[in-house]
Coordinates of C-alpha atoms in Angstrom, one line a residue:
M228 CA -16.6 -12.8 -49.8
N229 CA -14.8 -10.2 -47.6
A230 CA -11.5 -8.9 -48.7
L231 CA -9.7 -6.8 -45.8
I232 CA -6.5 -3.9 -47.7
V233 CA -4.2 -2.8 -44.9
T234 CA -2.4 0.0 -45.5
S235 CA 0.1 1.9 -44.0
H236 CA 0.9 5.0 -45.2
P237 CA 0.8 9.2 -43.3
N238 CA -0.2 10.5 -46.6
Q239 CA -4.1 10.0 -47.3
D240 CA -3.4 11.7 -50.6
A241 CA -0.2 9.1 -51.0
H242 CA 0.0 6.6 -53.6
T243 CA -0.7 3.8 -51.8
H244 CA -4.2 5.1 -50.3
R245 CA -5.4 5.3 -54.1
V246 CA -3.4 1.9 -55.2
A247 CA -5.6 0.5 -52.3
D248 CA -8.6 2.6 -53.1
Q249 CA -8.5 1.5 -56.6
L250 CA -8.1 -1.9 -55.7
A251 CA -10.7 -2.2 -53.3
Q252 CA -12.9 -0.2 -56.6
G253 CA -12.5 -3.2 -58.6
I254 CA -13.6 -5.7 -55.7
I255 CA -17.0 -3.9 -54.6
A256 CA -17.2 -3.9 -59.0
T257 CA -17.9 -7.5 -58.8
G258 CA -21.0 -7.3 -57.4
H259 CA -20.7 -10.1 -55.3
H260 CA -17.7 -9.2 -53.3
T261 CA -16.6 -6.5 -50.5
A262 CA -13.9 -4.7 -49.1
E263 CA -12.6 -3.5 -45.5
K264 CA -9.6 -1.0 -45.2
A265 CA -7.8 -0.9 -42.2
D266 CA -5.1 2.6 -42.5
L267 CA -3.4 1.8 -39.8
A268 CA -1.2 5.4 -39.8
A269 CA -4.6 7.3 -40.2
E270 CA -6.0 4.4 -37.1
G271 CA -4.0 5.3 -35.0
F272 CA -1.8 1.7 -34.4
D273 CA 0.5 1.1 -32.5
P274 CA 3.2 -0.7 -33.9
R275 CA 5.9 -1.7 -30.8
F276 CA 6.0 -4.7 -29.0
T277 CA 5.5 -3.9 -25.0
L278 CA 6.0 -5.8 -22.4
S279 CA 2.4 -6.3 -22.3
D280 CA 3.1 -8.7 -25.8
H281 CA 5.8 -9.6 -24.4
R282 CA 3.7 -11.5 -21.5
H283 CA 0.7 -12.6 -23.7
F284 CA 3.5 -14.2 -25.6
N285 CA 4.5 -16.4 -23.0
G286 CA 1.2 -17.2 -22.4
L287 CA 1.5 -14.7 -19.0
A288 CA -1.3 -12.1 -20.0
P289 CA -4.5 -12.4 -22.3
T290 CA -4.4 -10.5 -25.4
P291 CA -4.2 -6.3 -25.5
P292 CA -7.3 -5.2 -26.3
D293 CA -5.7 -3.1 -29.8
V294 CA -4.3 -6.4 -31.1
L295 CA -7.4 -8.9 -30.1
A296 CA -9.6 -5.8 -32.2
E297 CA -6.9 -6.4 -35.7
Q298 CA -7.3 -10.1 -34.9
Q299 CA -11.4 -10.0 -35.5
R300 CA -10.5 -8.1 -38.3
L301 CA -9.2 -11.1 -39.6
D302 CA -11.1 -13.2 -38.4
R303 CA -14.1 -11.7 -40.7
A304 CA -12.4 -11.8 -43.6
D305 CA -11.9 -14.1 -46.6
A306 CA -9.0 -12.7 -47.7
L307 CA -6.2 -10.2 -46.7
V308 CA -4.4 -7.9 -48.3
L309 CA -1.3 -5.5 -47.9
V310 CA -0.5 -2.2 -50.0
Y311 CA 2.5 -0.7 -48.7
P312 CA 5.8 1.3 -49.8
V313 CA 9.0 0.0 -49.4
Y314 CA 10.9 0.9 -46.3
W315 CA 14.5 -0.6 -46.8
W316 CA 13.6 -3.1 -48.9
S317 CA 10.8 -4.0 -46.8
F318 CA 8.1 -2.8 -44.9
P319 CA 7.2 0.1 -43.8
A320 CA 7.7 0.4 -39.0
Q321 CA 4.0 0.1 -38.5
L322 CA 3.1 -2.4 -41.3
K323 CA 6.3 -4.8 -39.5
G324 CA 4.5 -3.9 -35.7
W325 CA 0.9 -4.4 -36.9
I326 CA 2.7 -8.2 -37.5
D327 CA 4.8 -8.4 -35.1
R328 CA 1.6 -8.3 -32.9
V329 CA -1.1 -9.6 -34.2
F330 CA 0.6 -12.6 -36.1
I331 CA 1.6 -14.4 -33.3
A332 CA 1.4 -17.5 -31.3
G333 CA -2.0 -19.3 -29.9
W334 CA -3.4 -17.6 -32.8
A335 CA -1.5 -17.7 -36.3
F336 CA 0.5 -20.4 -35.2
D337 CA 1.5 -22.8 -32.6
E338 CA 3.7 -24.9 -31.1
Q339 CA 3.5 -28.1 -30.6
D340 CA 5.9 -31.1 -29.3
G341 CA 8.8 -29.8 -31.7
H342 CA 6.2 -28.5 -34.4
I343 CA 4.6 -25.8 -35.9
V344 CA 0.7 -25.7 -36.1
K345 CA 0.4 -23.4 -39.1
R346 CA -3.6 -21.7 -38.2
L347 CA -4.0 -19.1 -41.6
G348 CA -4.7 -21.6 -44.0
H349 CA -8.2 -20.3 -44.7
L350 CA -6.0 -16.8 -45.2
P351 CA -4.6 -16.7 -48.8
V352 CA -3.1 -13.5 -49.1
H353 CA -2.1 -10.8 -51.5
L354 CA 0.8 -8.4 -51.5
V355 CA 1.1 -5.2 -53.2
A356 CA 4.3 -3.6 -52.8
I357 CA 4.9 0.0 -53.7
G358 CA 8.8 1.5 -54.2
A359 CA 10.9 4.0 -55.5
A360 CA 13.4 2.4 -57.8
D361 CA 14.4 1.2 -60.5
T362 CA 13.3 -2.5 -62.1
R363 CA 17.2 -2.7 -62.9
T364 CA 17.9 -2.0 -58.9
F365 CA 15.5 -4.7 -57.6
L366 CA 16.5 -7.3 -59.9
R367 CA 20.7 -6.8 -59.7
R368 CA 20.8 -6.0 -56.2
G369 CA 18.3 -9.5 -55.6
Y370 CA 16.1 -7.8 -53.5
F371 CA 12.4 -8.3 -54.5
A372 CA 13.8 -11.8 -53.9
S373 CA 15.2 -11.1 -50.8
M374 CA 11.3 -9.5 -49.5
R375 CA 9.4 -12.4 -50.6
N376 CA 12.1 -14.8 -49.0
Q377 CA 11.3 -12.8 -45.8
I378 CA 7.6 -11.6 -46.3
D379 CA 6.0 -14.1 -48.2
H380 CA 8.0 -17.7 -46.9
G381 CA 8.8 -16.3 -43.6
I382 CA 5.8 -15.1 -42.0
F383 CA 3.2 -15.7 -44.6
D384 CA 4.1 -19.7 -45.2
Y385 CA 5.4 -19.9 -41.3
C386 CA 1.5 -19.2 -40.7
G387 CA 0.2 -21.4 -43.8
A388 CA -1.9 -18.3 -45.0
P389 CA -1.2 -19.0 -48.6
V390 CA 0.4 -16.2 -51.0
V391 CA -2.0 -15.9 -53.7
A392 CA -0.5 -12.8 -55.8
S393 CA 2.9 -10.4 -55.0
E394 CA 2.9 -7.6 -57.2
L395 CA 6.1 -5.1 -57.2
L396 CA 5.2 -1.9 -58.5
L397 CA 7.8 0.5 -59.6
S398 CA 7.7 4.4 -60.2
G399 CA 9.4 3.8 -63.5
D400 CA 6.7 1.1 -64.8
E401 CA 5.5 2.6 -68.2
G402 CA 2.3 4.6 -67.5
Y403 CA 2.9 5.1 -63.8
P404 CA 0.8 6.2 -62.0
E405 CA -2.7 5.1 -64.3
S406 CA -1.1 2.0 -64.9
H407 CA -1.1 0.9 -61.5
Y408 CA -3.7 2.5 -60.7
Q409 CA -5.4 -0.1 -63.8
L410 CA -3.9 -2.7 -62.3
A411 CA -5.2 -2.7 -59.0
H412 CA -8.9 -2.1 -60.3
Q413 CA -7.1 -5.9 -61.9
L414 CA -6.1 -7.6 -59.3
G415 CA -9.2 -6.2 -57.5
Q416 CA -11.7 -7.5 -59.7
R417 CA -10.1 -10.9 -59.9
L418 CA -9.4 -11.0 -56.8
F419 CA -11.6 -14.2 -55.3
T420 CA -11.2 -16.0 -58.3
H421 CA -9.4 -19.0 -57.0
Q422 CA -11.8 -19.1 -54.5
E423 CA -14.7 -19.3 -56.9
K424 CA -13.4 -21.7 -58.4
H425 CA -12.2 -23.8 -55.7
D426 CA -15.5 -23.5 -54.4
R427 CA -17.8 -24.6 -56.9

């Protein structure tokens, strides 16, 4: 099985990329699975939902080539992993724009007779958010719960993609940063466990 790991951070030496790399290594270490990394910053993905995107959304224009390429990359994946820094209690703008442009009607969902048809039930999702605030802040203000409502349910459940894991890694965690790398490696090793059990 193949996992698509999507990151969005301009600094290649950032903790976000190191966590993503450890997760990929964990997947590969199983000897059974592969991992592909989509580095939106390095690839220069344009997050702007332009007039051509709007026209495509309304069935008036074909899929923009860069969006089609991302959808094809997702179609090849057996699981999607997002590893991202928390900016203002959510995705970085580039990653949000990737969702805006790629997860659209006709591919991620359809509308038929006033009902939503979820089209991504085959794509398990794993979320790894990396934050700088302490645990008390996330819990006291309800930020993590809000993120889960917005991202886990508001985006992926809307499209039918099951969120298998939703992790929040914080700089105040014991053993940081090594504990994050160990956890990411372990997540990678067991990423496809639930699917393997389901296939038996």
